[in-house]
Coordinates of C-alpha atoms and ligand atoms in Angstrom, one line a residue:
M1 CA 71.2 77.4 117.8
H2 CA 74.6 77.6 116.4
N3 CA 76.3 74.8 114.5
E4 CA 79.7 75.5 116.3
N5 CA 81.7 73.0 114.4
Q6 CA 80.8 73.9 110.9
S7 CA 83.3 72.6 108.6
L8 CA 85.0 74.7 106.0
I9 CA 84.3 74.1 102.7
F10 CA 87.3 72.3 101.9
E11 CA 86.8 69.9 104.7
I12 CA 83.3 68.6 103.3
T13 CA 85.1 68.1 99.9
K14 CA 84.6 64.5 98.2
P15 CA 86.9 63.8 95.2
G16 CA 84.4 63.7 92.1
R17 CA 81.6 65.3 93.6
V18 CA 80.1 68.2 91.3
G19 CA 77.9 71.1 92.0
Y20 CA 77.4 72.2 88.3
N21 CA 76.7 70.8 84.9
L22 CA 78.4 72.4 81.9
E23 CA 77.3 72.1 78.5
P24 CA 79.8 70.1 76.1
L25 CA 82.2 72.7 74.8
D26 CA 81.1 74.0 71.4
V27 CA 84.0 76.1 70.6
P28 CA 87.6 75.2 69.6
D29 CA 89.4 74.4 72.9
F30 CA 92.9 76.1 73.2
D31 CA 96.3 75.1 74.6
L32 CA 97.4 77.3 77.6
E33 CA 101.0 76.8 77.3
E34 CA 100.7 78.2 73.4
L35 CA 99.0 81.3 75.2
L36 CA 101.0 81.7 78.2
P37 CA 104.6 81.6 79.1
K38 CA 105.2 78.1 80.4
E39 CA 106.6 79.0 83.7
L40 CA 103.3 80.7 84.4
V41 CA 101.2 77.6 83.6
R42 CA 100.2 75.7 86.8
Q43 CA 101.0 72.1 86.3
E44 CA 99.4 70.4 88.8
A45 CA 95.4 70.8 89.3
A46 CA 94.1 73.5 91.5
E47 CA 93.0 72.3 94.9
L48 CA 89.3 73.3 94.8
P49 CA 86.3 71.9 97.1
E50 CA 84.3 69.3 95.4
V51 CA 80.7 69.3 96.6
A52 CA 77.4 69.0 95.6
E53 CA 75.1 71.8 94.7
L54 CA 73.0 71.3 97.9
D55 CA 76.1 71.1 100.2
I56 CA 77.3 74.2 99.2
M57 CA 73.8 75.9 99.5
R58 CA 73.7 74.7 102.9
H59 CA 77.2 75.9 103.5
Y60 CA 76.9 79.3 102.5
T61 CA 73.4 79.6 104.1
A62 CA 74.6 78.5 107.3
L63 CA 77.5 81.2 106.9
S64 CA 75.0 84.0 106.0
R65 CA 72.9 83.3 109.2
R66 CA 75.9 84.2 111.2
N67 CA 76.3 87.6 109.7
H68 CA 74.4 90.6 111.0
G69 CA 73.0 93.0 108.8
V70 CA 70.1 95.9 109.0
D71 CA 67.7 93.1 107.7
S72 CA 68.6 91.0 110.4
G73 CA 68.7 93.4 113.5
F74 CA 69.4 96.9 115.0
Y75 CA 72.7 98.4 113.8
P76 CA 73.3 101.6 115.5
L77 CA 76.7 102.1 114.3
G78 CA 77.2 105.7 114.7
S79 CA 78.6 107.9 111.8
C80 CA 77.5 105.1 109.4
T81 CA 73.8 105.7 109.1
M82 CA 72.8 102.1 109.0
K83 CA 69.3 102.5 107.9
Y84 CA 67.0 100.1 106.3
N85 CA 67.5 99.8 102.4
P86 CA 64.1 99.7 100.8
K87 CA 63.8 96.8 98.6
I88 CA 62.1 98.7 95.7
N89 CA 65.5 100.2 95.1
E90 CA 66.7 96.5 94.4
T91 CA 63.8 96.0 92.1
V92 CA 64.5 99.1 90.0
A93 CA 68.3 98.4 90.0
R94 CA 67.6 94.9 88.5
Y95 CA 65.5 96.3 85.5
A96 CA 67.0 95.1 82.4
G97 CA 67.4 98.6 80.9
F98 CA 69.5 99.4 83.9
A99 CA 71.3 96.2 85.0
N100 CA 72.3 94.9 81.3
V101 CA 73.8 98.2 79.9
H102 CA 77.5 98.5 79.4
P103 CA 79.6 101.5 80.1
L104 CA 81.2 101.4 76.6
Q105 CA 77.8 101.2 74.8
D106 CA 77.1 104.4 72.4
E107 CA 75.6 107.5 74.1
S108 CA 72.6 107.2 71.9
T109 CA 71.8 103.8 73.1
V110 CA 71.8 104.7 76.8
Q111 CA 70.1 108.0 76.9
G112 CA 67.5 106.7 79.6
A113 CA 70.2 105.7 81.9
M114 CA 72.0 109.1 81.3
E115 CA 68.7 111.1 82.1
L116 CA 68.5 109.1 85.3
L117 CA 71.9 110.2 86.2
Y118 CA 71.2 113.5 85.1
D119 CA 68.2 114.0 87.1
L120 CA 69.9 112.6 90.1
Q121 CA 72.6 115.2 90.0
T122 CA 70.0 118.1 89.6
S123 CA 68.2 116.5 92.8
L124 CA 71.7 116.4 94.6
Q125 CA 72.3 120.0 93.5
E126 CA 68.9 121.1 95.0
I127 CA 69.2 119.2 98.2
T128 CA 72.8 120.5 98.8
G129 CA 72.1 124.0 97.4
M130 CA 75.3 123.5 95.0
D131 CA 75.7 124.7 91.5
E132 CA 76.8 121.4 89.8
V133 CA 77.5 117.7 90.9
T134 CA 79.7 114.9 89.8
L135 CA 78.6 111.4 90.5
Q136 CA 82.0 109.8 89.7
P137 CA 83.5 109.3 93.3
A138 CA 82.8 106.1 94.5
A139 CA 82.9 106.6 98.3
G140 CA 82.8 109.4 100.9
A141 CA 86.7 109.6 101.4
H142 CA 87.1 109.4 97.4
G143 CA 84.5 112.4 97.4
E144 CA 86.7 114.3 100.0
W145 CA 90.0 113.5 97.8
T146 CA 88.1 114.8 94.9
A147 CA 86.9 118.2 96.0
L148 CA 90.4 118.8 97.6
M149 CA 92.1 118.3 94.3
M150 CA 89.6 120.6 92.8
I151 CA 90.5 123.2 95.5
R152 CA 94.1 122.6 94.6
A153 CA 93.7 123.0 91.0
F154 CA 91.5 126.3 91.6
H155 CA 94.3 127.8 93.8
E156 CA 97.0 126.8 91.2
A157 CA 94.9 128.3 88.4
N158 CA 94.8 131.7 90.6
G159 CA 98.5 131.8 90.8
E160 CA 98.0 130.4 94.4
G161 CA 99.6 127.2 94.4
H162 CA 101.5 127.8 97.5
R163 CA 98.3 127.3 99.8
N164 CA 99.2 124.0 101.2
K165 CA 97.4 123.8 104.7
V166 CA 93.9 122.1 105.1
I167 CA 92.4 123.0 108.6
V168 CA 90.4 120.1 110.2
P169 CA 88.8 120.1 113.6
D170 CA 89.7 117.2 116.0
S171 CA 86.1 116.1 116.0
A172 CA 86.4 115.3 112.2
H173 CA 85.9 111.8 110.6
G174 CA 89.2 110.2 110.3
T175 CA 89.1 110.2 106.5
N176 CA 89.3 114.1 106.4
P177 CA 92.7 114.5 107.6
A178 CA 93.5 111.3 105.6
S179 CA 92.1 112.9 102.4
A180 CA 93.9 115.8 102.8
T181 CA 97.2 114.2 103.3
V182 CA 96.6 112.2 100.2
A183 CA 96.0 115.2 98.1
G184 CA 99.3 116.4 99.3
F185 CA 98.1 119.0 101.6
E186 CA 99.7 119.4 105.4
T187 CA 96.8 119.1 108.0
I188 CA 96.4 121.6 110.7
T189 CA 94.1 120.2 113.7
I190 CA 91.9 122.9 115.5
K191 CA 90.3 122.0 118.9
S192 CA 86.7 121.7 119.7
G193 CA 85.5 123.9 122.7
D194 CA 84.0 122.6 125.8
D195 CA 80.7 122.6 124.0
G196 CA 81.9 120.3 121.3
L197 CA 81.7 122.8 118.8
V198 CA 84.7 124.4 116.7
D199 CA 86.6 126.9 118.9
L200 CA 86.5 129.9 116.6
E201 CA 89.4 131.6 118.3
D202 CA 91.6 128.5 117.2
L203 CA 90.3 128.7 113.9
R204 CA 91.2 132.4 113.6
R205 CA 94.7 131.7 114.9
V206 CA 95.6 129.1 112.3
V207 CA 94.2 130.7 109.2
G208 CA 96.4 132.6 106.9
P209 CA 97.9 133.0 103.4
D210 CA 98.7 129.6 103.2
T211 CA 95.2 128.1 104.0
A212 CA 93.7 126.1 101.1
A213 CA 90.7 125.0 103.0
L214 CA 88.7 124.2 105.9
M215 CA 87.1 120.9 106.2
L216 CA 84.1 120.5 108.2
T217 CA 81.7 117.9 109.1
N218 CA 78.4 119.0 110.1
P219 CA 76.7 118.1 112.2
N220 CA 80.0 117.2 113.7
T221 CA 80.9 113.5 114.9
L222 CA 79.5 114.3 118.2
G223 CA 76.1 114.8 116.5
L224 CA 76.2 118.6 117.2
F225 CA 75.2 121.2 114.7
E226 CA 78.0 123.7 114.4
E227 CA 76.1 126.8 115.2
N228 CA 78.7 129.2 114.0
I229 CA 79.0 128.1 110.8
L230 CA 78.3 131.1 108.9
E231 CA 81.0 133.0 110.9
M232 CA 83.5 130.1 110.3
A233 CA 82.9 130.3 106.5
E234 CA 83.5 133.9 106.7
I235 CA 86.8 133.7 108.5
V236 CA 88.1 131.0 106.0
H237 CA 86.9 133.1 103.0
G238 CA 88.5 136.3 104.5
V239 CA 91.9 134.7 103.9
G240 CA 91.3 133.1 100.5
G241 CA 90.6 129.8 101.5
K242 CA 87.7 127.4 100.4
V243 CA 85.3 125.7 102.7
Y244 CA 84.4 122.1 102.2
Y245 CA 81.4 120.4 103.8
D246 CA 81.7 116.7 104.9
G247 CA 78.1 115.9 104.1
A248 CA 78.2 112.0 105.0
N249 CA 75.8 113.1 107.9
L250 CA 73.2 114.8 105.9
N251 CA 70.8 112.6 107.5
A252 CA 70.5 114.9 110.1
V253 CA 69.6 118.3 108.0
M254 CA 68.5 117.1 104.6
S255 CA 65.4 119.2 103.3
K256 CA 66.1 121.6 106.4
A257 CA 69.4 123.2 105.7
R258 CA 71.6 123.2 102.7
P259 CA 75.5 123.4 102.8
G260 CA 75.3 125.8 99.9
D261 CA 73.2 128.2 102.0
M262 CA 75.6 128.0 105.0
G263 CA 78.5 129.6 102.8
F264 CA 80.2 126.1 101.7
D265 CA 82.2 125.9 98.4
C266 CA 81.8 122.2 98.0
V267 CA 80.4 119.0 99.7
H268 CA 80.2 115.4 99.4
L269 CA 77.5 113.3 100.1
N270 CA 77.4 109.4 101.0
L271 CA 74.6 107.9 98.6
H272 CA 75.4 104.7 100.6
K273 CA 74.5 106.1 103.9
T274 CA 71.6 109.0 103.7
F275 CA 70.3 107.7 100.4
T276 CA 69.9 104.1 101.4
G277 CA 72.6 102.3 99.3
P278 CA 73.5 99.0 101.0
H279 CA 76.8 99.3 102.6
G280 CA 78.7 97.8 105.5
G281 CA 80.2 95.1 103.3
G282 CA 82.9 97.2 101.6
G283 CA 81.0 98.7 98.6
P284 CA 80.2 99.5 96.1
G285 CA 79.4 103.1 97.4
S286 CA 78.9 106.5 95.8
G287 CA 80.0 109.7 97.1
P288 CA 79.0 112.6 94.8
V289 CA 80.7 116.0 95.0
G290 CA 78.7 119.2 94.5
V291 CA 80.4 122.5 94.0
K292 CA 79.6 126.2 93.5
S293 CA 80.1 127.8 90.4
D294 CA 83.9 128.8 90.7
L295 CA 84.9 125.2 91.2
I296 CA 82.9 123.9 88.0
P297 CA 85.9 124.2 85.6
F298 CA 87.9 121.7 87.6
L299 CA 85.3 119.0 87.8
P300 CA 86.3 115.6 86.9
K301 CA 85.9 114.7 83.4
P302 CA 83.5 113.7 81.8
V303 CA 81.0 116.1 83.0
L304 CA 77.3 114.8 82.2
V305 CA 75.6 117.6 80.5
K306 CA 71.9 118.2 78.7
K307 CA 72.2 119.5 75.4
E308 CA 69.9 122.0 73.9
D309 CA 68.0 119.2 72.0
G310 CA 67.2 117.7 75.2
T311 CA 69.7 114.5 74.7
F312 CA 72.7 113.8 77.3
H313 CA 76.3 113.8 76.4
F314 CA 79.5 113.2 78.4
D315 CA 81.4 116.3 77.9
Y316 CA 85.1 115.5 77.7
N317 CA 86.2 118.9 76.5
R318 CA 86.9 120.4 79.9
P319 CA 90.6 121.7 79.9
Q320 CA 90.9 122.7 83.6
S321 CA 89.3 119.4 84.9
I322 CA 91.5 117.4 87.6
G323 CA 90.8 114.5 85.1
R324 CA 89.1 111.2 85.8
V325 CA 88.7 109.9 89.4
K326 CA 87.1 106.5 88.4
P327 CA 86.6 104.5 85.3
Y328 CA 83.4 105.5 83.2
Y329 CA 81.0 107.5 85.6
G330 CA 80.6 106.3 89.0
N331 CA 79.0 103.1 90.4
F332 CA 75.8 103.2 88.3
G333 CA 73.9 100.7 90.2
I334 CA 74.2 102.5 93.6
N335 CA 73.2 105.5 91.8
V336 CA 69.8 103.9 90.4
R337 CA 69.1 103.1 94.0
A338 CA 69.6 106.6 95.4
Y339 CA 67.4 108.0 92.6
T340 CA 64.6 105.6 93.3
Y341 CA 64.9 106.4 97.0
I342 CA 64.6 110.2 96.2
R343 CA 62.0 109.6 94.0
S344 CA 59.9 107.5 96.1
M345 CA 60.3 109.8 99.1
G346 CA 59.6 113.1 97.4
P347 CA 60.7 116.5 99.3
D348 CA 58.3 116.1 102.2
G349 CA 59.4 112.4 102.6
L350 CA 63.2 113.6 102.8
K351 CA 62.2 116.2 105.3
A352 CA 60.4 113.6 107.4
V353 CA 63.5 111.5 107.7
T354 CA 65.6 114.2 108.8
E355 CA 63.0 114.9 111.6
Y356 CA 62.6 111.4 112.6
A357 CA 66.4 110.5 112.5
V358 CA 67.0 113.6 115.1
L359 CA 63.8 112.7 117.1
N360 CA 65.2 109.1 117.5
A361 CA 68.5 110.1 118.6
N362 CA 67.4 112.6 121.0
Y363 CA 64.8 109.9 122.5
M364 CA 67.7 107.5 123.2
M365 CA 69.9 110.1 124.5
R366 CA 67.4 111.3 127.2
R367 CA 66.6 107.5 128.1
L368 CA 70.3 106.8 128.5
E369 CA 71.7 109.9 130.1
E370 CA 71.1 108.9 133.6
H371 CA 72.9 105.5 133.2
F372 CA 76.1 106.7 131.1
D373 CA 77.9 109.9 131.3
L374 CA 77.0 112.5 128.5
P375 CA 80.0 114.8 128.0
Y376 CA 78.1 116.9 125.6
D377 CA 74.5 117.8 127.2
R378 CA 73.1 119.5 124.0
H379 CA 70.3 119.1 121.7
C380 CA 71.8 116.4 119.2
K381 CA 71.1 115.7 115.7
H382 CA 71.2 112.2 114.1
E383 CA 73.4 110.7 116.8
F384 CA 75.1 111.3 120.1
V385 CA 78.1 110.1 121.9
L386 CA 78.1 108.6 125.6
S387 CA 81.1 108.2 127.6
G388 CA 81.5 104.8 129.4
R389 CA 84.2 106.5 131.8
R390 CA 81.8 105.7 134.8
Q391 CA 81.9 102.1 133.9
K392 CA 85.4 102.2 133.4
K393 CA 86.1 103.1 137.2
L394 CA 84.4 99.9 137.9
G395 CA 86.4 98.0 135.7
V396 CA 84.2 97.6 132.6
R397 CA 85.7 99.2 129.2
T398 CA 83.5 100.6 126.7
L399 CA 84.6 97.6 124.6
D400 CA 83.2 95.2 127.2
I401 CA 80.1 97.0 126.9
A402 CA 80.3 96.8 123.0
K403 CA 80.9 92.8 123.3
R404 CA 78.1 92.5 125.7
L405 CA 75.6 93.9 123.5
L406 CA 76.1 91.1 120.9
D407 CA 74.5 88.9 123.4
F408 CA 71.2 90.8 123.1
G409 CA 71.4 90.3 119.2
Y410 CA 72.6 94.0 118.3
H411 CA 75.3 95.3 116.3
P412 CA 77.4 97.5 118.7
P413 CA 77.4 101.3 118.3
T414 CA 80.9 103.0 117.0
V415 CA 83.3 103.0 120.1
Y416 CA 86.2 104.9 121.0
F417 CA 85.3 107.4 118.3
P418 CA 85.4 110.7 118.1
L419 CA 88.9 110.6 119.7
N420 CA 88.0 113.7 122.1
V421 CA 85.6 111.6 124.1
E422 CA 87.0 109.2 126.8
E423 CA 85.5 105.5 126.3
G424 CA 83.4 106.9 123.5
I425 CA 79.9 105.2 122.6
M426 CA 78.5 106.8 119.4
I427 CA 74.9 105.7 118.6
E428 CA 73.0 106.6 115.6
P429 CA 69.7 105.0 115.4
T430 CA 68.4 106.4 112.1
E431 CA 64.8 107.2 111.3
T432 CA 63.7 103.8 110.1
E433 CA 63.6 101.8 113.4
S434 CA 60.4 101.7 115.5
K435 CA 60.0 103.2 119.1
E436 CA 59.8 99.4 120.3
T437 CA 63.4 98.7 118.9
L438 CA 64.9 102.0 120.2
D439 CA 63.2 101.0 123.9
A440 CA 64.5 97.6 123.6
F441 CA 68.0 98.7 122.9
C442 CA 67.9 101.2 125.6
D443 CA 66.7 98.5 127.9
A444 CA 69.7 96.4 126.9
M445 CA 72.2 99.3 127.7
I446 CA 70.4 100.1 130.8
Q447 CA 70.8 96.5 131.9
I448 CA 74.3 96.3 131.0
A449 CA 75.0 99.5 133.1
Q450 CA 73.3 97.7 136.2
E451 CA 75.3 94.4 135.4
T452 CA 78.3 96.5 135.7
I453 CA 77.6 97.4 139.1
D454 CA 76.3 94.0 140.3
N455 CA 78.2 91.5 138.2
P456 CA 80.9 93.1 136.3
S457 CA 82.4 89.7 135.1
I458 CA 79.4 89.0 132.8
V459 CA 80.3 92.0 130.9
Q460 CA 83.8 91.8 130.7
E461 CA 83.9 88.3 129.6
A462 CA 81.2 88.7 127.0
P463 CA 80.0 87.8 124.4
H464 CA 78.6 84.6 125.7
T465 CA 76.2 83.6 122.7
T466 CA 78.0 84.4 119.7
V467 CA 79.7 81.6 117.6
I468 CA 83.1 83.2 118.2
S469 CA 83.8 84.2 121.9
R470 CA 86.0 87.0 122.9
L471 CA 89.1 87.2 121.0
D472 CA 92.4 88.4 121.9
E473 CA 92.5 91.8 120.2
T474 CA 96.1 92.1 120.0
R475 CA 97.0 88.8 118.7
A476 CA 94.1 89.3 116.0
A477 CA 95.3 92.7 114.9
R478 CA 99.1 91.6 115.0
T479 CA 99.2 87.7 113.8
P480 CA 95.9 87.3 111.8
V481 CA 95.6 84.0 110.1
L482 CA 94.4 85.1 106.7
R483 CA 95.0 82.1 104.6
Y484 CA 93.2 78.7 104.8
T485 CA 95.2 76.1 106.6
K486 CA 94.0 72.6 107.0
K487 CA 92.7 71.9 110.4
E488 CA 95.5 69.7 111.6
E489 CA 98.1 72.3 110.5
V490 CA 96.8 75.1 112.6
T491 CA 98.9 75.5 115.4
I492 CA 97.6 77.7 118.5
S493 CA 100.4 78.6 120.7
Ligands
PLP501 C1 81.4 107.4 106.5 C2 81.9 108.8 106.6 C3 83.0 109.3 105.7 C4 83.7 108.3 104.8 O1 82.9 107.7 103.8 P1 83.2 106.3 103.2 O2 82.1 106.1 102.0 O3 83.3 105.3 104.2 O4 84.6 106.6 102.5 C5 83.3 110.5 105.9 N1 83.0 111.4 106.8 C6 81.8 111.0 107.5 C7 81.4 112.1 108.6 C8 81.6 109.8 107.7 O5 80.6 109.4 108.3

């Protein structure tokens, strides 16, 4: 099935072979040494692979087949919402009027593209219950940081620049404390109670005159809806702090409940998760931020506005703005895809998304609860977290279970996260998977649980069917080989 010995592109090179044909040069050639300092000009030719077009096509096609994406198989990576990305999004993003516009074009020539962005902002305002939305941030974490910078500017404008503490529950996504730190705040961690929800007493204990904000993920990373949300907002507002909603997991509440109605002052969304932007390969993403009216003056500039004559305009005249957070106005292509998704689903479609996402997660949780420990046995939202502690007692770790799933052709769930679950296995099926797929994955998990009892070594030594077998995790992390080295030069000690 696999070409175990697939050569590197540098190993199939044959001097003189070409994979392209260029037109003869019809502009004056130039002398590099006249343009650049001599010591910067390479003297020998660069060592590049020389291959024919067919060779390169086969090479990269073979590599792509070793990849796992949502188009090739189930991808229940908790907290990442690896749902299907409808191909109509790609069609629309490729329309010449969207694909070929340049960000430096005059506004009068890109009114259609600006209208699309404006309509997307309006839809996201409606979906989140916020008063204004910016599309500038390029990722979820970037949105978190942008919102925190706005909160900082808000406090400073009110003569309260001393507010330097951001409260983050221990079940938060790791980006939350990281964003707070990068934005210059001190992070205070509060514990979850036995029910997996924020402990209100702990929250009351830590709030005070130095509280800048509470960052809350809802549903939290255990997949549980924070039931005391209104009370939490009240506690933080009571001491003059702001309440921030990490809306990366909006797939669980979209069209059912709105952060704006829960008392939040700002929210970020991950358009590359809930709104079907392709992700997993590192970008480009989109992490819009929505705010309530008192944060509007601090929005990053420019702000996209609709003028009275119906035309669209980038407003730079925003004296209290935190400034730009991204060149131009966000990642346009991913925003076109999100717009296409929202328009093709409609409000009822988005509501159905939420219902199926939650139904699918609860269905799997109930099928698996006998076979794995379920530390928080409550109705879950879009995802749930199992614990592999029962299997660990038999010598099989959650990491082994994740590796064994590769043999069944699945991308493993998120593991060892959130940190408050021992040997955590975090499963998010999303709404786009069929019951057959969910059942087949549950069958594989149940088989692995049985193997753990009958034949643990098959799990401990997995994977058995992949191109690369079990890596030495420590060596892979501590001494990675990141540069191409000719085969004979690689020394495996
Ligand atoms: C994915 C995620 C983030 C971070 O989003 P990025 O786009 O990866 O920066 C933040 N919070 C939660 C809850 C998430 O699931």
